[in-house]
Amino acid sequence: MSTIQFFGIYFTIIAKIRQVIDVLKTVYRISVMYFVSIILMRIAGKRAVAQLDVSELVTSFMVSEIACMPITDPDVPIINAIVFSATVIILEIILTKACIRAVPFKHMVTGKPDFLIINGHLREDTLRSADVSLSELVSAMRKGGIESLDKIAYAIQEPDGTISVFPNKTKNGIQHMLICDGRLNKSEMKTFGFSDKDVAEILKEHGIKSASRVFYLGVDDEKNTFIIKKQAKTKDTV
């Protein structure tokens, strides 16, 4: 074997080894970002992997894009991608907490339910403003096991885009949330004709002075009320 042939084989082997090393590096980066993404999405909570609202959808896209950075570009350190992904998840958690504490803010970020049918009455204006076609409504009706539109008491487009349907046979209709975590649900109150005075009267009947003391107040179509009072805050004693 000549010297030229020897070095030719030598450099070929070195090139093959480098290719294998590059593949192993990529496998390593993919494995790390895969498990990091799972951990971060678990931290974000179960809601982030169920039906996605706008903020959760943005979070999922951004985390997936950031996770690809160190895989497609070896010059990007893995730690950078982890820090960037963690930042997005932290922002999502902060936004979720803010939405829980402030219903109007939640409606601004995630949207609010659109009542397409109320007490069997189809609201054409709401149907158009919500960009829901009749075929989509009929499809949701069939999925809900209802034969025809005249047998629907309520149809609601939820903030995540799904359509919930309730049949006429529901005994007392559906329950409308008027108070959520101590705050009046102005949107639902307006839709179903409840004023601040009406809610105050309901609370007074139950011996409650302020909406801030109520965790949940629901009223169905027959004016039956369901109230959950806020738990009293207790201090640990030594």
PDB file of C-alpha atoms in Angstrom:
ATOM      1  CA  MET A   1       0.000   0.000   0.000  1.00  0.00           C
ATOM      2  CA  SER A   2       1.383   3.340  -1.036  1.00  0.00           C
ATOM      3  CA  THR A   3       1.556   6.352   1.267  1.00  0.00           C
ATOM      4  CA  ILE A   4      -1.065   8.182  -0.813  1.00  0.00           C
ATOM      5  CA  GLN A   5      -3.497   5.244  -0.509  1.00  0.00           C
ATOM      6  CA  PHE A   6      -2.861   5.009   3.239  1.00  0.00           C
ATOM      7  CA  PHE A   7      -3.636   8.677   3.840  1.00  0.00           C
ATOM      8  CA  GLY A   8      -6.648   8.427   1.531  1.00  0.00           C
ATOM      9  CA  ILE A   9      -8.133   5.625   3.640  1.00  0.00           C
ATOM     10  CA  TYR A  10      -7.117   7.426   6.851  1.00  0.00           C
ATOM     11  CA  PHE A  11      -8.897  10.674   5.949  1.00  0.00           C
ATOM     12  CA  THR A  12     -11.960   8.745   4.733  1.00  0.00           C
ATOM     13  CA  ILE A  13     -12.219   6.994   8.100  1.00  0.00           C
ATOM     14  CA  ILE A  14     -11.759  10.318   9.936  1.00  0.00           C
ATOM     15  CA  ALA A  15     -14.518  11.891   7.820  1.00  0.00           C
ATOM     16  CA  LYS A  16     -16.860   8.984   8.599  1.00  0.00           C
ATOM     17  CA  ILE A  17     -16.100   9.267  12.325  1.00  0.00           C
ATOM     18  CA  ARG A  18     -16.823  12.996  12.222  1.00  0.00           C
ATOM     19  CA  GLN A  19     -20.137  12.308  10.492  1.00  0.00           C
ATOM     20  CA  VAL A  20     -21.068   9.812  13.214  1.00  0.00           C
ATOM     21  CA  ILE A  21     -20.050  12.317  15.916  1.00  0.00           C
ATOM     22  CA  ASP A  22     -22.182  15.037  14.270  1.00  0.00           C
ATOM     23  CA  VAL A  23     -25.154  12.663  14.170  1.00  0.00           C
ATOM     24  CA  LEU A  24     -24.645  11.742  17.838  1.00  0.00           C
ATOM     25  CA  LYS A  25     -24.433  15.440  18.759  1.00  0.00           C
ATOM     26  CA  THR A  26     -27.725  16.095  16.975  1.00  0.00           C
ATOM     27  CA  VAL A  27     -29.329  13.091  18.692  1.00  0.00           C
ATOM     28  CA  TYR A  28     -28.081  14.428  22.028  1.00  0.00           C
ATOM     29  CA  ARG A  29     -29.503  17.915  21.355  1.00  0.00           C
ATOM     30  CA  ILE A  30     -32.854  16.500  20.221  1.00  0.00           C
ATOM     31  CA  SER A  31     -33.043  14.275  23.324  1.00  0.00           C
ATOM     32  CA  VAL A  32     -32.238  17.137  25.695  1.00  0.00           C
ATOM     33  CA  MET A  33     -34.731  19.570  24.126  1.00  0.00           C
ATOM     34  CA  TYR A  34     -37.389  16.835  23.944  1.00  0.00           C
ATOM     35  CA  PHE A  35     -37.295  16.174  27.682  1.00  0.00           C
ATOM     36  CA  VAL A  36     -36.865  19.866  28.529  1.00  0.00           C
ATOM     37  CA  SER A  37     -39.968  20.703  26.442  1.00  0.00           C
ATOM     38  CA  ILE A  38     -41.988  18.000  28.225  1.00  0.00           C
ATOM     39  CA  ILE A  39     -40.896  19.326  31.637  1.00  0.00           C
ATOM     40  CA  LEU A  40     -41.714  22.936  30.689  1.00  0.00           C
ATOM     41  CA  MET A  41     -45.152  22.037  29.308  1.00  0.00           C
ATOM     42  CA  ARG A  42     -45.881  20.059  32.483  1.00  0.00           C
ATOM     43  CA  ILE A  43     -44.925  23.144  34.507  1.00  0.00           C
ATOM     44  CA  ALA A  44     -47.291  25.210  32.345  1.00  0.00           C
ATOM     45  CA  GLY A  45     -50.133  22.936  33.471  1.00  0.00           C
ATOM     46  CA  LYS A  46     -52.696  20.554  32.025  1.00  0.00           C
ATOM     47  CA  ARG A  47     -54.614  23.327  30.282  1.00  0.00           C
ATOM     48  CA  ALA A  48     -51.670  23.959  27.987  1.00  0.00           C
ATOM     49  CA  VAL A  49     -52.001  20.484  26.465  1.00  0.00           C
ATOM     50  CA  ALA A  50     -55.804  20.408  26.246  1.00  0.00           C
ATOM     51  CA  GLN A  51     -57.895  22.648  23.983  1.00  0.00           C
ATOM     52  CA  LEU A  52     -55.623  25.627  23.427  1.00  0.00           C
ATOM     53  CA  ASP A  53     -56.677  29.245  23.764  1.00  0.00           C
ATOM     54  CA  VAL A  54     -54.770  32.069  22.040  1.00  0.00           C
ATOM     55  CA  SER A  55     -52.014  32.543  24.629  1.00  0.00           C
ATOM     56  CA  GLU A  56     -51.469  28.789  25.039  1.00  0.00           C
ATOM     57  CA  LEU A  57     -51.303  28.317  21.273  1.00  0.00           C
ATOM     58  CA  VAL A  58     -48.674  31.077  21.010  1.00  0.00           C
ATOM     59  CA  THR A  59     -46.739  29.501  23.886  1.00  0.00           C
ATOM     60  CA  SER A  60     -46.768  26.069  22.242  1.00  0.00           C
ATOM     61  CA  PHE A  61     -45.577  27.482  18.910  1.00  0.00           C
ATOM     62  CA  MET A  62     -42.813  29.537  20.520  1.00  0.00           C
ATOM     63  CA  VAL A  63     -41.529  26.689  22.698  1.00  0.00           C
ATOM     64  CA  SER A  64     -41.453  24.334  19.704  1.00  0.00           C
ATOM     65  CA  GLU A  65     -39.637  26.912  17.559  1.00  0.00           C
ATOM     66  CA  ILE A  66     -37.093  27.666  20.295  1.00  0.00           C
ATOM     67  CA  ALA A  67     -36.532  23.949  20.883  1.00  0.00           C
ATOM     68  CA  CYS A  68     -35.580  23.600  17.212  1.00  0.00           C
ATOM     69  CA  MET A  69     -32.897  26.298  17.387  1.00  0.00           C
ATOM     70  CA  PRO A  70     -30.050  24.197  18.905  1.00  0.00           C
ATOM     71  CA  ILE A  71     -31.056  21.219  16.745  1.00  0.00           C
ATOM     72  CA  THR A  72     -30.904  23.001  13.390  1.00  0.00           C
ATOM     73  CA  ASP A  73     -28.010  25.298  14.330  1.00  0.00           C
ATOM     74  CA  PRO A  74     -25.170  23.597  16.272  1.00  0.00           C
ATOM     75  CA  ASP A  75     -23.693  27.033  17.059  1.00  0.00           C
ATOM     76  CA  VAL A  76     -26.658  27.814  19.330  1.00  0.00           C
ATOM     77  CA  PRO A  77     -25.891  26.622  22.892  1.00  0.00           C
ATOM     78  CA  ILE A  78     -28.531  24.316  24.387  1.00  0.00           C
ATOM     79  CA  ILE A  79     -28.596  26.395  27.581  1.00  0.00           C
ATOM     80  CA  ASN A  80     -29.761  29.412  25.546  1.00  0.00           C
ATOM     81  CA  ALA A  81     -32.732  27.497  24.176  1.00  0.00           C
ATOM     82  CA  ILE A  82     -33.611  26.236  27.669  1.00  0.00           C
ATOM     83  CA  VAL A  83     -33.515  29.778  29.096  1.00  0.00           C
ATOM     84  CA  PHE A  84     -35.608  31.156  26.201  1.00  0.00           C
ATOM     85  CA  SER A  85     -38.196  28.366  26.529  1.00  0.00           C
ATOM     86  CA  ALA A  86     -38.379  28.817  30.302  1.00  0.00           C
ATOM     87  CA  THR A  87     -38.977  32.558  29.797  1.00  0.00           C
ATOM     88  CA  VAL A  88     -41.954  31.865  27.516  1.00  0.00           C
ATOM     89  CA  ILE A  89     -43.425  29.374  30.023  1.00  0.00           C
ATOM     90  CA  ILE A  90     -42.997  31.848  32.901  1.00  0.00           C
ATOM     91  CA  LEU A  91     -44.798  34.530  30.871  1.00  0.00           C
ATOM     92  CA  GLU A  92     -47.635  32.071  30.164  1.00  0.00           C
ATOM     93  CA  ILE A  93     -47.956  31.209  33.876  1.00  0.00           C
ATOM     94  CA  ILE A  94     -48.030  34.923  34.833  1.00  0.00           C
ATOM     95  CA  LEU A  95     -50.667  35.597  32.161  1.00  0.00           C
ATOM     96  CA  THR A  96     -52.776  32.640  33.349  1.00  0.00           C
ATOM     97  CA  LYS A  97     -52.650  33.876  36.959  1.00  0.00           C
ATOM     98  CA  ALA A  98     -53.663  37.370  35.823  1.00  0.00           C
ATOM     99  CA  CYS A  99     -56.596  35.962  33.820  1.00  0.00           C
ATOM    100  CA  ILE A 100     -57.837  34.021  36.864  1.00  0.00           C
ATOM    101  CA  ARG A 101     -57.760  37.140  39.057  1.00  0.00           C
ATOM    102  CA  ALA A 102     -59.314  39.533  36.534  1.00  0.00           C
ATOM    103  CA  VAL A 103     -62.248  38.275  34.423  1.00  0.00           C
ATOM    104  CA  PRO A 104     -62.306  41.344  32.091  1.00  0.00           C
ATOM    105  CA  PHE A 105     -58.595  40.821  31.402  1.00  0.00           C
ATOM    106  CA  LYS A 106     -59.246  37.134  30.684  1.00  0.00           C
ATOM    107  CA  HIS A 107     -61.977  38.076  28.211  1.00  0.00           C
ATOM    108  CA  MET A 108     -59.558  40.482  26.516  1.00  0.00           C
ATOM    109  CA  VAL A 109     -56.845  37.804  26.201  1.00  0.00           C
ATOM    110  CA  THR A 110     -58.812  34.608  25.568  1.00  0.00           C
ATOM    111  CA  GLY A 111     -62.182  35.944  24.444  1.00  0.00           C
ATOM    112  CA  LYS A 112     -65.593  35.233  25.973  1.00  0.00           C
ATOM    113  CA  PRO A 113     -68.389  32.742  25.215  1.00  0.00           C
ATOM    114  CA  ASP A 114     -70.769  33.614  22.386  1.00  0.00           C
ATOM    115  CA  PHE A 115     -74.372  32.527  22.976  1.00  0.00           C
ATOM    116  CA  LEU A 116     -75.573  31.443  19.532  1.00  0.00           C
ATOM    117  CA  ILE A 117     -78.926  30.080  20.722  1.00  0.00           C
ATOM    118  CA  ILE A 118     -80.711  31.248  23.891  1.00  0.00           C
ATOM    119  CA  ASN A 119     -83.906  29.494  25.032  1.00  0.00           C
ATOM    120  CA  GLY A 120     -84.356  28.045  21.545  1.00  0.00           C
ATOM    121  CA  HIS A 121     -83.955  31.416  19.805  1.00  0.00           C
ATOM    122  CA  LEU A 122     -81.244  31.502  17.148  1.00  0.00           C
ATOM    123  CA  ARG A 123     -79.281  34.771  17.364  1.00  0.00           C
ATOM    124  CA  GLU A 124     -78.287  35.499  13.766  1.00  0.00           C
ATOM    125  CA  ASP A 125     -76.275  38.616  14.645  1.00  0.00           C
ATOM    126  CA  THR A 126     -74.157  36.679  17.162  1.00  0.00           C
ATOM    127  CA  LEU A 127     -73.745  33.838  14.671  1.00  0.00           C
ATOM    128  CA  ARG A 128     -72.312  36.279  12.123  1.00  0.00           C
ATOM    129  CA  SER A 129     -70.111  38.218  14.551  1.00  0.00           C
ATOM    130  CA  ALA A 130     -68.667  34.942  15.867  1.00  0.00           C
ATOM    131  CA  ASP A 131     -67.971  33.755  12.288  1.00  0.00           C
ATOM    132  CA  VAL A 132     -69.906  30.538  12.862  1.00  0.00           C
ATOM    133  CA  SER A 133     -71.698  29.070   9.866  1.00  0.00           C
ATOM    134  CA  LEU A 134     -74.990  27.197  10.090  1.00  0.00           C
ATOM    135  CA  SER A 135     -73.242  24.051   8.889  1.00  0.00           C
ATOM    136  CA  GLU A 136     -70.804  24.271  11.837  1.00  0.00           C
ATOM    137  CA  LEU A 137     -73.711  24.733  14.237  1.00  0.00           C
ATOM    138  CA  VAL A 138     -75.557  21.770  12.735  1.00  0.00           C
ATOM    139  CA  SER A 139     -72.382  19.670  12.960  1.00  0.00           C
ATOM    140  CA  ALA A 140     -72.045  20.525  16.678  1.00  0.00           C
ATOM    141  CA  MET A 141     -75.743  19.670  17.095  1.00  0.00           C
ATOM    142  CA  ARG A 142     -75.245  16.202  15.603  1.00  0.00           C
ATOM    143  CA  LYS A 143     -72.144  15.584  17.716  1.00  0.00           C
ATOM    144  CA  GLY A 144     -74.232  16.456  20.762  1.00  0.00           C
ATOM    145  CA  GLY A 145     -76.779  13.780  19.821  1.00  0.00           C
ATOM    146  CA  ILE A 146     -79.540  16.286  18.949  1.00  0.00           C
ATOM    147  CA  GLU A 147     -81.720  15.651  15.888  1.00  0.00           C
ATOM    148  CA  SER A 148     -82.801  19.177  14.896  1.00  0.00           C
ATOM    149  CA  LEU A 149     -82.178  22.848  15.675  1.00  0.00           C
ATOM    150  CA  ASP A 150     -85.641  23.300  17.214  1.00  0.00           C
ATOM    151  CA  LYS A 151     -84.622  20.852  19.956  1.00  0.00           C
ATOM    152  CA  ILE A 152     -81.686  23.006  21.088  1.00  0.00           C
ATOM    153  CA  ALA A 153     -82.198  25.200  24.149  1.00  0.00           C
ATOM    154  CA  TYR A 154     -78.688  26.678  24.150  1.00  0.00           C
ATOM    155  CA  ALA A 155     -75.732  26.696  21.781  1.00  0.00           C
ATOM    156  CA  ILE A 156     -72.549  28.367  22.997  1.00  0.00           C
ATOM    157  CA  GLN A 157     -69.275  28.948  21.207  1.00  0.00           C
ATOM    158  CA  GLU A 158     -66.652  28.590  23.935  1.00  0.00           C
ATOM    159  CA  PRO A 159     -63.477  30.747  24.037  1.00  0.00           C
ATOM    160  CA  ASP A 160     -61.445  27.797  22.675  1.00  0.00           C
ATOM    161  CA  GLY A 161     -63.662  27.705  19.553  1.00  0.00           C
ATOM    162  CA  THR A 162     -65.667  24.578  20.380  1.00  0.00           C
ATOM    163  CA  ILE A 163     -69.480  24.727  20.319  1.00  0.00           C
ATOM    164  CA  SER A 164     -71.473  23.374  23.284  1.00  0.00           C
ATOM    165  CA  VAL A 165     -75.137  22.465  22.731  1.00  0.00           C
ATOM    166  CA  PHE A 166     -77.848  21.784  25.315  1.00  0.00           C
ATOM    167  CA  PRO A 167     -81.198  20.131  24.463  1.00  0.00           C
ATOM    168  CA  ASN A 168     -84.635  21.444  25.425  1.00  0.00           C
ATOM    169  CA  LYS A 169     -85.191  18.542  27.802  1.00  0.00           C
ATOM    170  CA  THR A 170     -82.765  20.111  30.301  1.00  0.00           C
ATOM    171  CA  LYS A 171     -84.982  20.528  33.396  1.00  0.00           C
ATOM    172  CA  ASN A 172     -84.037  24.026  34.562  1.00  0.00           C
ATOM    173  CA  GLY A 173     -82.026  25.211  31.581  1.00  0.00           C
ATOM    174  CA  ILE A 174     -78.347  25.996  32.019  1.00  0.00           C
ATOM    175  CA  GLN A 175     -76.687  27.811  34.879  1.00  0.00           C
ATOM    176  CA  HIS A 176     -75.348  31.292  34.174  1.00  0.00           C
ATOM    177  CA  MET A 177     -72.262  32.421  36.094  1.00  0.00           C
ATOM    178  CA  LEU A 178     -72.969  35.883  37.513  1.00  0.00           C
ATOM    179  CA  ILE A 179     -70.119  36.029  40.040  1.00  0.00           C
ATOM    180  CA  CYS A 180     -66.677  34.515  39.569  1.00  0.00           C
ATOM    181  CA  ASP A 181     -64.167  34.650  42.421  1.00  0.00           C
ATOM    182  CA  GLY A 182     -65.721  37.731  44.040  1.00  0.00           C
ATOM    183  CA  ARG A 183     -66.203  39.673  40.806  1.00  0.00           C
ATOM    184  CA  LEU A 184     -69.367  40.328  38.825  1.00  0.00           C
ATOM    185  CA  ASN A 185     -69.446  38.643  35.421  1.00  0.00           C
ATOM    186  CA  LYS A 186     -70.692  41.708  33.530  1.00  0.00           C
ATOM    187  CA  SER A 187     -70.661  39.949  30.149  1.00  0.00           C
ATOM    188  CA  GLU A 188     -73.047  37.160  31.172  1.00  0.00           C
ATOM    189  CA  MET A 189     -75.148  39.548  33.280  1.00  0.00           C
ATOM    190  CA  LYS A 190     -75.706  41.747  30.236  1.00  0.00           C
ATOM    191  CA  THR A 191     -76.525  38.804  27.977  1.00  0.00           C
ATOM    192  CA  PHE A 192     -79.213  37.461  30.314  1.00  0.00           C
ATOM    193  CA  GLY A 193     -80.585  40.754  31.633  1.00  0.00           C
ATOM    194  CA  PHE A 194     -79.222  40.834  35.169  1.00  0.00           C
ATOM    195  CA  SER A 195     -78.363  44.206  36.688  1.00  0.00           C
ATOM    196  CA  ASP A 196     -76.055  44.908  39.633  1.00  0.00           C
ATOM    197  CA  LYS A 197     -79.209  45.492  41.698  1.00  0.00           C
ATOM    198  CA  ASP A 198     -80.600  42.058  40.729  1.00  0.00           C
ATOM    199  CA  VAL A 199     -77.410  40.345  41.868  1.00  0.00           C
ATOM    200  CA  ALA A 200     -77.375  42.365  45.096  1.00  0.00           C
ATOM    201  CA  GLU A 201     -80.965  41.242  45.794  1.00  0.00           C
ATOM    202  CA  ILE A 202     -80.017  37.590  45.257  1.00  0.00           C
ATOM    203  CA  LEU A 203     -77.093  37.949  47.663  1.00  0.00           C
ATOM    204  CA  LYS A 204     -79.287  39.713  50.206  1.00  0.00           C
ATOM    205  CA  GLU A 205     -81.760  36.803  50.126  1.00  0.00           C
ATOM    206  CA  HIS A 206     -78.883  34.529  51.141  1.00  0.00           C
ATOM    207  CA  GLY A 207     -77.609  36.864  53.843  1.00  0.00           C
ATOM    208  CA  ILE A 208     -74.514  37.925  51.907  1.00  0.00           C
ATOM    209  CA  LYS A 209     -73.534  41.597  51.977  1.00  0.00           C
ATOM    210  CA  SER A 210     -70.961  41.753  49.190  1.00  0.00           C
ATOM    211  CA  ALA A 211     -70.048  39.950  45.972  1.00  0.00           C
ATOM    212  CA  SER A 212     -66.451  39.883  47.201  1.00  0.00           C
ATOM    213  CA  ARG A 213     -67.506  37.190  49.701  1.00  0.00           C
ATOM    214  CA  VAL A 214     -68.807  34.894  46.955  1.00  0.00           C
ATOM    215  CA  PHE A 215     -66.608  32.492  45.019  1.00  0.00           C
ATOM    216  CA  TYR A 216     -69.348  31.441  42.580  1.00  0.00           C
ATOM    217  CA  LEU A 217     -72.921  32.494  41.908  1.00  0.00           C
ATOM    218  CA  GLY A 218     -74.918  30.669  39.272  1.00  0.00           C
ATOM    219  CA  VAL A 219     -78.548  31.257  38.295  1.00  0.00           C
ATOM    220  CA  ASP A 220     -80.437  28.955  35.937  1.00  0.00           C
ATOM    221  CA  ASP A 221     -83.349  29.768  33.599  1.00  0.00           C
ATOM    222  CA  GLU A 222     -85.865  29.032  36.371  1.00  0.00           C
ATOM    223  CA  LYS A 223     -84.115  31.559  38.645  1.00  0.00           C
ATOM    224  CA  ASN A 224     -82.747  28.825  40.905  1.00  0.00           C
ATOM    225  CA  THR A 225     -79.512  29.976  42.509  1.00  0.00           C
ATOM    226  CA  PHE A 226     -76.378  28.109  43.466  1.00  0.00           C
ATOM    227  CA  ILE A 227     -73.817  29.873  45.639  1.00  0.00           C
ATOM    228  CA  ILE A 228     -70.349  28.909  46.834  1.00  0.00           C
ATOM    229  CA  LYS A 229     -68.995  31.270  49.462  1.00  0.00           C
ATOM    230  CA  LYS A 230     -65.321  32.067  49.652  1.00  0.00           C
ATOM    231  CA  GLN A 231     -63.403  30.125  52.258  1.00  0.00           C
ATOM    232  CA  ALA A 232     -62.379  32.187  55.251  1.00  0.00           C
ATOM    233  CA  LYS A 233     -58.659  32.876  55.335  1.00  0.00           C
ATOM    234  CA  THR A 234     -57.041  31.352  58.375  1.00  0.00           C
ATOM    235  CA  LYS A 235     -53.674  32.105  59.915  1.00  0.00           C
ATOM    236  CA  ASP A 236     -51.400  29.373  61.113  1.00  0.00           C
ATOM    237  CA  THR A 237     -50.854  29.481  64.839  1.00  0.00           C
ATOM    238  CA  VAL A 238     -47.708  28.311  66.562  1.00  0.00           C
TER     239      VAL A 238
END
